[in-house]
Amino acid sequence: MARVHDFSIVIPFRHGAKYALSALLSCRLAARDFDAEVIICLDGPSSQEYSLLKRQIKRAGISVNLITSQGGGISAALNTGIQAASAPFVIRHDIDDIMMPGRLNYCAELFDAGAEFVFGSALRFPKLKRITVPQGIEAARRRSLHECPFVHPGSAFTKLAVQRVGGYDPYFDGVEDFELWSRVLWSECVIHTDSRLHVLYRRHRKQFTRTRDGHHTNLRRIEIFERNRIATLNETA
């Protein structure tokens, strides 16, 4: 019989292995009070990146389930990781970010209170900037009309809820989290936003979403803005 964990930490991976050690050590620290699994879903990394990732996992001294994405792109990798998760609660994380020590405790508290989606605040680095989440659904909907209201590595959700809304859509790769959150915001899902700091969010030149085709990403973002605008108008009609 398969083992069931408290949390599944899902990390898509194509590049950025040089940051993996700090990311994995932060996962181990945050999971100290829980039975958590770490799933890294491989999205076509180079042999050099994969070799470095394996070395970083060994250095971190943490058990990792390495799986191969069923399809190309970050959305397919995330969906594959979510499908493989054995826990009822999924933590969305990235290989280049650092989880705060209290993150899983915060999420456990909010999931116990009935949340299906949890969005926490982040501190962007190395140029420090606090990114706070909007407080409440209406504030998040208003922000979604001009920008993504949440930081993707600060999100967590129940496996059932994210699959119920359809998971990640590969058509929106590059803005995949924003598109998912826009569906969640106008769904019946129970959303909790948390002003506490959940993650250190690293910004650098080789981030996946910063290396996507800019025209593709901008067009998809405009589609999301328009869909959110129409949903807002329908809500107030």
mmCIF file of C-alpha atoms in Angstrom:
data_model
loop_
_atom_site.group_PDB
_atom_site.id
_atom_site.type_symbol
_atom_site.label_atom_id
_atom_site.label_comp_id
_atom_site.label_asym_id
_atom_site.label_seq_id
_atom_site.Cartn_x
_atom_site.Cartn_y
_atom_site.Cartn_z
ATOM 1 C CA MET A 1 0.000 0.000 0.000
ATOM 2 C CA ALA A 2 1.342 3.440 -0.975
ATOM 3 C CA ARG A 3 2.421 5.713 1.856
ATOM 4 C CA VAL A 4 0.302 8.831 2.435
ATOM 5 C CA HIS A 5 2.154 11.973 3.563
ATOM 6 C CA ASP A 6 0.899 15.165 5.226
ATOM 7 C CA PHE A 7 2.239 17.385 2.438
ATOM 8 C CA SER A 8 3.601 16.935 -1.056
ATOM 9 C CA ILE A 9 6.069 19.640 -2.116
ATOM 10 C CA VAL A 10 5.993 19.792 -5.920
ATOM 11 C CA ILE A 11 8.895 21.407 -7.789
ATOM 12 C CA PRO A 12 9.091 21.615 -11.611
ATOM 13 C CA PHE A 13 12.656 21.527 -12.922
ATOM 14 C CA ARG A 14 14.316 22.457 -16.179
ATOM 15 C CA HIS A 15 17.291 24.538 -15.059
ATOM 16 C CA GLY A 16 18.564 26.343 -11.984
ATOM 17 C CA ALA A 17 20.247 23.367 -10.291
ATOM 18 C CA LYS A 18 22.873 25.657 -8.783
ATOM 19 C CA TYR A 19 20.138 27.004 -6.480
ATOM 20 C CA ALA A 20 18.737 23.593 -5.551
ATOM 21 C CA LEU A 21 20.716 23.046 -2.354
ATOM 22 C CA SER A 22 19.268 26.080 -0.559
ATOM 23 C CA ALA A 23 15.778 25.269 -1.845
ATOM 24 C CA LEU A 24 15.920 21.666 -0.645
ATOM 25 C CA LEU A 25 17.418 22.530 2.741
ATOM 26 C CA SER A 26 14.609 25.051 3.246
ATOM 27 C CA CYS A 27 12.048 22.342 2.434
ATOM 28 C CA ARG A 28 13.636 20.020 4.978
ATOM 29 C CA LEU A 29 13.529 22.702 7.673
ATOM 30 C CA ALA A 30 9.934 23.738 6.910
ATOM 31 C CA ALA A 31 8.822 20.085 7.023
ATOM 32 C CA ARG A 32 10.433 19.333 10.385
ATOM 33 C CA ASP A 33 7.038 18.949 12.130
ATOM 34 C CA PHE A 34 5.391 16.977 9.307
ATOM 35 C CA ASP A 35 5.664 13.904 7.158
ATOM 36 C CA ALA A 36 6.312 15.544 3.798
ATOM 37 C CA GLU A 37 7.506 14.280 0.446
ATOM 38 C CA VAL A 38 9.442 16.293 -2.127
ATOM 39 C CA ILE A 39 8.600 15.643 -5.781
ATOM 40 C CA ILE A 40 10.804 17.134 -8.489
ATOM 41 C CA CYS A 41 9.240 16.810 -11.925
ATOM 42 C CA LEU A 42 11.800 16.878 -14.719
ATOM 43 C CA ASP A 43 10.857 19.116 -17.640
ATOM 44 C CA GLY A 44 13.623 18.256 -20.089
ATOM 45 C CA PRO A 45 16.741 19.474 -18.236
ATOM 46 C CA SER A 46 20.126 19.207 -19.919
ATOM 47 C CA SER A 47 22.417 16.395 -18.828
ATOM 48 C CA GLN A 48 24.624 18.940 -17.036
ATOM 49 C CA GLU A 49 21.683 20.414 -15.111
ATOM 50 C CA TYR A 50 20.386 16.969 -14.203
ATOM 51 C CA SER A 51 23.807 15.806 -12.991
ATOM 52 C CA LEU A 52 24.202 18.911 -10.820
ATOM 53 C CA LEU A 53 20.686 18.479 -9.426
ATOM 54 C CA LYS A 54 21.495 14.911 -8.361
ATOM 55 C CA ARG A 55 24.615 16.124 -6.562
ATOM 56 C CA GLN A 56 22.668 18.876 -4.806
ATOM 57 C CA ILE A 57 20.024 16.402 -3.630
ATOM 58 C CA LYS A 58 22.754 14.192 -2.159
ATOM 59 C CA ARG A 59 24.355 17.175 -0.400
ATOM 60 C CA ALA A 60 20.987 18.230 1.056
ATOM 61 C CA GLY A 61 20.495 14.791 2.606
ATOM 62 C CA ILE A 62 16.831 14.767 1.681
ATOM 63 C CA SER A 63 14.714 12.092 0.040
ATOM 64 C CA VAL A 64 13.381 13.273 -3.325
ATOM 65 C CA ASN A 65 11.029 11.570 -5.746
ATOM 66 C CA LEU A 66 12.376 12.388 -9.218
ATOM 67 C CA ILE A 67 9.782 11.897 -11.932
ATOM 68 C CA THR A 68 9.590 12.762 -15.619
ATOM 69 C CA SER A 69 6.937 15.132 -16.903
ATOM 70 C CA GLN A 70 4.200 13.644 -19.042
ATOM 71 C CA GLY A 71 4.444 16.284 -21.765
ATOM 72 C CA GLY A 72 6.544 19.350 -22.450
ATOM 73 C CA GLY A 73 6.452 22.652 -20.599
ATOM 74 C CA ILE A 74 6.020 23.821 -17.041
ATOM 75 C CA SER A 75 2.249 23.269 -16.878
ATOM 76 C CA ALA A 76 2.637 19.629 -17.875
ATOM 77 C CA ALA A 77 5.414 19.246 -15.284
ATOM 78 C CA LEU A 78 3.269 20.747 -12.529
ATOM 79 C CA ASN A 79 0.258 18.611 -13.458
ATOM 80 C CA THR A 80 2.440 15.489 -13.477
ATOM 81 C CA GLY A 81 3.818 16.352 -10.049
ATOM 82 C CA ILE A 82 0.361 17.039 -8.630
ATOM 83 C CA GLN A 83 -0.941 13.764 -10.018
ATOM 84 C CA ALA A 84 1.969 11.906 -8.381
ATOM 85 C CA ALA A 85 1.412 13.577 -4.995
ATOM 86 C CA SER A 86 0.447 11.126 -2.266
ATOM 87 C CA ALA A 87 -0.575 13.835 0.219
ATOM 88 C CA PRO A 88 -3.942 15.639 0.307
ATOM 89 C CA PHE A 89 -2.118 19.005 0.502
ATOM 90 C CA VAL A 90 0.275 20.258 -2.187
ATOM 91 C CA ILE A 91 2.894 22.961 -1.733
ATOM 92 C CA ARG A 92 3.908 24.695 -4.979
ATOM 93 C CA HIS A 93 7.614 25.497 -4.890
ATOM 94 C CA ASP A 94 10.454 26.339 -7.274
ATOM 95 C CA ILE A 95 14.017 25.086 -7.388
ATOM 96 C CA ASP A 96 15.468 28.591 -6.997
ATOM 97 C CA ASP A 97 13.321 29.834 -4.089
ATOM 98 C CA ILE A 98 13.658 29.439 -0.325
ATOM 99 C CA MET A 99 10.795 28.271 1.837
ATOM 100 C CA MET A 100 10.364 30.011 5.187
ATOM 101 C CA PRO A 101 10.663 27.710 8.229
ATOM 102 C CA GLY A 102 7.050 28.299 9.288
ATOM 103 C CA ARG A 103 5.427 27.831 5.889
ATOM 104 C CA LEU A 104 4.034 24.330 6.349
ATOM 105 C CA ASN A 105 2.798 25.238 9.822
ATOM 106 C CA TYR A 106 0.940 28.242 8.390
ATOM 107 C CA CYS A 107 -0.548 26.115 5.622
ATOM 108 C CA ALA A 108 -1.590 23.349 8.039
ATOM 109 C CA GLU A 109 -3.376 25.917 10.187
ATOM 110 C CA LEU A 110 -5.287 27.339 7.203
ATOM 111 C CA PHE A 111 -6.111 23.964 5.656
ATOM 112 C CA ASP A 112 -7.441 22.842 9.037
ATOM 113 C CA ALA A 113 -9.669 25.940 8.956
ATOM 114 C CA GLY A 114 -11.178 24.763 5.664
ATOM 115 C CA ALA A 115 -9.000 26.411 3.015
ATOM 116 C CA GLU A 116 -8.647 24.739 -0.373
ATOM 117 C CA PHE A 117 -6.177 27.308 -1.740
ATOM 118 C CA VAL A 118 -3.641 29.209 0.393
ATOM 119 C CA PHE A 119 -1.668 32.213 -0.830
ATOM 120 C CA GLY A 120 1.122 33.616 1.333
ATOM 121 C CA SER A 121 3.274 36.724 1.170
ATOM 122 C CA ALA A 122 6.823 36.678 -0.184
ATOM 123 C CA LEU A 123 10.067 38.581 0.072
ATOM 124 C CA ARG A 124 11.701 39.078 -3.304
ATOM 125 C CA PHE A 125 15.496 38.972 -3.383
ATOM 126 C CA PRO A 126 18.351 39.774 -3.973
ATOM 127 C CA LYS A 127 16.798 43.250 -4.448
ATOM 128 C CA LEU A 128 14.622 43.124 -1.377
ATOM 129 C CA LYS A 129 10.930 43.855 -1.818
ATOM 130 C CA ARG A 130 8.049 42.579 0.303
ATOM 131 C CA ILE A 131 5.214 41.224 -1.853
ATOM 132 C CA THR A 132 2.027 41.102 0.168
ATOM 133 C CA VAL A 133 -1.061 39.216 -0.866
ATOM 134 C CA PRO A 134 -4.369 41.043 -1.225
ATOM 135 C CA GLN A 135 -6.592 40.483 1.790
ATOM 136 C CA GLY A 136 -9.775 38.749 0.714
ATOM 137 C CA ILE A 137 -11.223 37.495 -2.552
ATOM 138 C CA GLU A 138 -12.604 40.832 -3.738
ATOM 139 C CA ALA A 139 -9.236 42.543 -3.319
ATOM 140 C CA ALA A 140 -7.542 39.678 -5.179
ATOM 141 C CA ARG A 141 -10.056 39.916 -8.014
ATOM 142 C CA ARG A 142 -9.447 43.655 -8.349
ATOM 143 C CA ARG A 143 -5.693 43.146 -8.487
ATOM 144 C CA SER A 144 -6.104 40.426 -11.102
ATOM 145 C CA LEU A 145 -7.461 43.031 -13.527
ATOM 146 C CA HIS A 146 -3.971 44.503 -13.974
ATOM 147 C CA GLU A 147 -1.479 41.977 -12.544
ATOM 148 C CA CYS A 148 -1.165 38.504 -11.071
ATOM 149 C CA PRO A 149 -2.457 38.847 -7.505
ATOM 150 C CA PHE A 150 -0.222 36.164 -5.973
ATOM 151 C CA VAL A 151 3.383 34.965 -6.039
ATOM 152 C CA HIS A 152 3.430 31.433 -7.442
ATOM 153 C CA PRO A 153 5.907 29.840 -4.972
ATOM 154 C CA GLY A 154 3.759 31.194 -2.146
ATOM 155 C CA SER A 155 0.781 29.076 -3.164
ATOM 156 C CA ALA A 156 -0.556 25.788 -1.796
ATOM 157 C CA PHE A 157 -3.733 23.852 -2.410
ATOM 158 C CA THR A 158 -5.539 20.637 -1.810
ATOM 159 C CA LYS A 159 -4.934 18.067 -4.501
ATOM 160 C CA LEU A 160 -8.677 17.571 -4.930
ATOM 161 C CA ALA A 161 -9.388 21.286 -5.379
ATOM 162 C CA VAL A 162 -6.694 21.996 -7.969
ATOM 163 C CA GLN A 163 -7.741 18.960 -9.991
ATOM 164 C CA ARG A 164 -11.400 19.959 -9.677
ATOM 165 C CA VAL A 165 -10.719 23.296 -11.396
ATOM 166 C CA GLY A 166 -8.741 21.565 -14.148
ATOM 167 C CA GLY A 167 -5.123 22.013 -13.042
ATOM 168 C CA TYR A 168 -2.610 23.942 -15.115
ATOM 169 C CA ASP A 169 -3.361 24.743 -18.770
ATOM 170 C CA PRO A 170 -0.328 24.256 -21.083
ATOM 171 C CA TYR A 171 -1.782 26.820 -23.507
ATOM 172 C CA PHE A 172 -0.856 29.471 -20.933
ATOM 173 C CA ASP A 173 2.741 28.383 -20.296
ATOM 174 C CA GLY A 174 4.627 31.486 -19.232
ATOM 175 C CA VAL A 175 1.652 32.825 -17.267
ATOM 176 C CA GLU A 176 0.374 29.431 -16.110
ATOM 177 C CA ASP A 177 -0.056 30.332 -12.442
ATOM 178 C CA PHE A 178 -1.868 33.596 -13.179
ATOM 179 C CA GLU A 179 -4.281 31.757 -15.454
ATOM 180 C CA LEU A 180 -4.987 29.082 -12.854
ATOM 181 C CA TRP A 181 -5.529 31.649 -10.103
ATOM 182 C CA SER A 182 -7.937 33.606 -12.322
ATOM 183 C CA ARG A 183 -10.091 30.490 -12.630
ATOM 184 C CA VAL A 184 -9.837 29.822 -8.896
ATOM 185 C CA LEU A 185 -10.878 33.376 -7.970
ATOM 186 C CA TRP A 186 -14.220 33.008 -9.753
ATOM 187 C CA SER A 187 -14.848 29.459 -8.620
ATOM 188 C CA GLU A 188 -16.516 28.039 -5.513
ATOM 189 C CA CYS A 189 -13.131 27.152 -3.997
ATOM 190 C CA VAL A 190 -12.366 28.255 -0.444
ATOM 191 C CA ILE A 191 -9.452 30.703 -0.605
ATOM 192 C CA HIS A 192 -7.377 31.970 2.314
ATOM 193 C CA THR A 193 -4.746 34.694 1.909
ATOM 194 C CA ASP A 194 -2.038 35.014 4.544
ATOM 195 C CA SER A 195 0.034 38.137 5.221
ATOM 196 C CA ARG A 196 2.740 36.080 6.935
ATOM 197 C CA LEU A 197 5.948 35.475 5.010
ATOM 198 C CA HIS A 198 5.863 32.086 3.265
ATOM 199 C CA VAL A 199 8.763 32.228 0.817
ATOM 200 C CA LEU A 200 11.884 34.059 -0.327
ATOM 201 C CA TYR A 201 11.276 34.623 -4.033
ATOM 202 C CA ARG A 202 14.469 34.789 -6.084
ATOM 203 C CA ARG A 203 14.537 36.945 -9.220
ATOM 204 C CA HIS A 204 17.260 36.303 -11.788
ATOM 205 C CA ARG A 205 17.798 36.455 -15.532
ATOM 206 C CA LYS A 206 17.313 32.777 -16.284
ATOM 207 C CA GLN A 207 13.943 32.252 -14.621
ATOM 208 C CA PHE A 208 11.668 30.094 -16.757
ATOM 209 C CA THR A 209 8.943 32.689 -17.237
ATOM 210 C CA ARG A 210 11.554 35.330 -18.113
ATOM 211 C CA THR A 211 12.915 33.206 -20.966
ATOM 212 C CA ARG A 212 9.578 32.438 -22.608
ATOM 213 C CA ASP A 213 8.716 34.010 -25.952
ATOM 214 C CA GLY A 214 7.668 37.523 -24.920
ATOM 215 C CA HIS A 215 4.988 37.881 -27.594
ATOM 216 C CA HIS A 216 3.370 34.588 -26.597
ATOM 217 C CA THR A 217 3.372 35.526 -22.923
ATOM 218 C CA ASN A 218 1.956 39.016 -23.481
ATOM 219 C CA LEU A 219 -0.876 37.722 -25.645
ATOM 220 C CA ARG A 220 -1.826 35.098 -23.069
ATOM 221 C CA ARG A 221 -1.679 37.694 -20.276
ATOM 222 C CA ILE A 222 -4.043 39.977 -22.230
ATOM 223 C CA GLU A 223 -6.455 37.063 -22.599
ATOM 224 C CA ILE A 224 -6.467 36.569 -18.837
ATOM 225 C CA PHE A 225 -7.026 40.284 -18.142
ATOM 226 C CA GLU A 226 -9.977 40.326 -20.532
ATOM 227 C CA ARG A 227 -11.486 37.173 -19.057
ATOM 228 C CA ASN A 228 -11.168 38.598 -15.546
ATOM 229 C CA ARG A 229 -12.752 41.880 -16.673
ATOM 230 C CA ILE A 230 -15.731 40.024 -18.156
ATOM 231 C CA ALA A 231 -16.073 37.916 -14.997
ATOM 232 C CA THR A 232 -16.103 41.111 -12.915
ATOM 233 C CA LEU A 233 -18.789 42.677 -15.090
ATOM 234 C CA ASN A 234 -20.911 39.539 -14.871
ATOM 235 C CA GLU A 235 -20.480 39.495 -11.089
ATOM 236 C CA THR A 236 -21.780 43.061 -10.747
ATOM 237 C CA ALA A 237 -24.537 42.818 -13.385
#
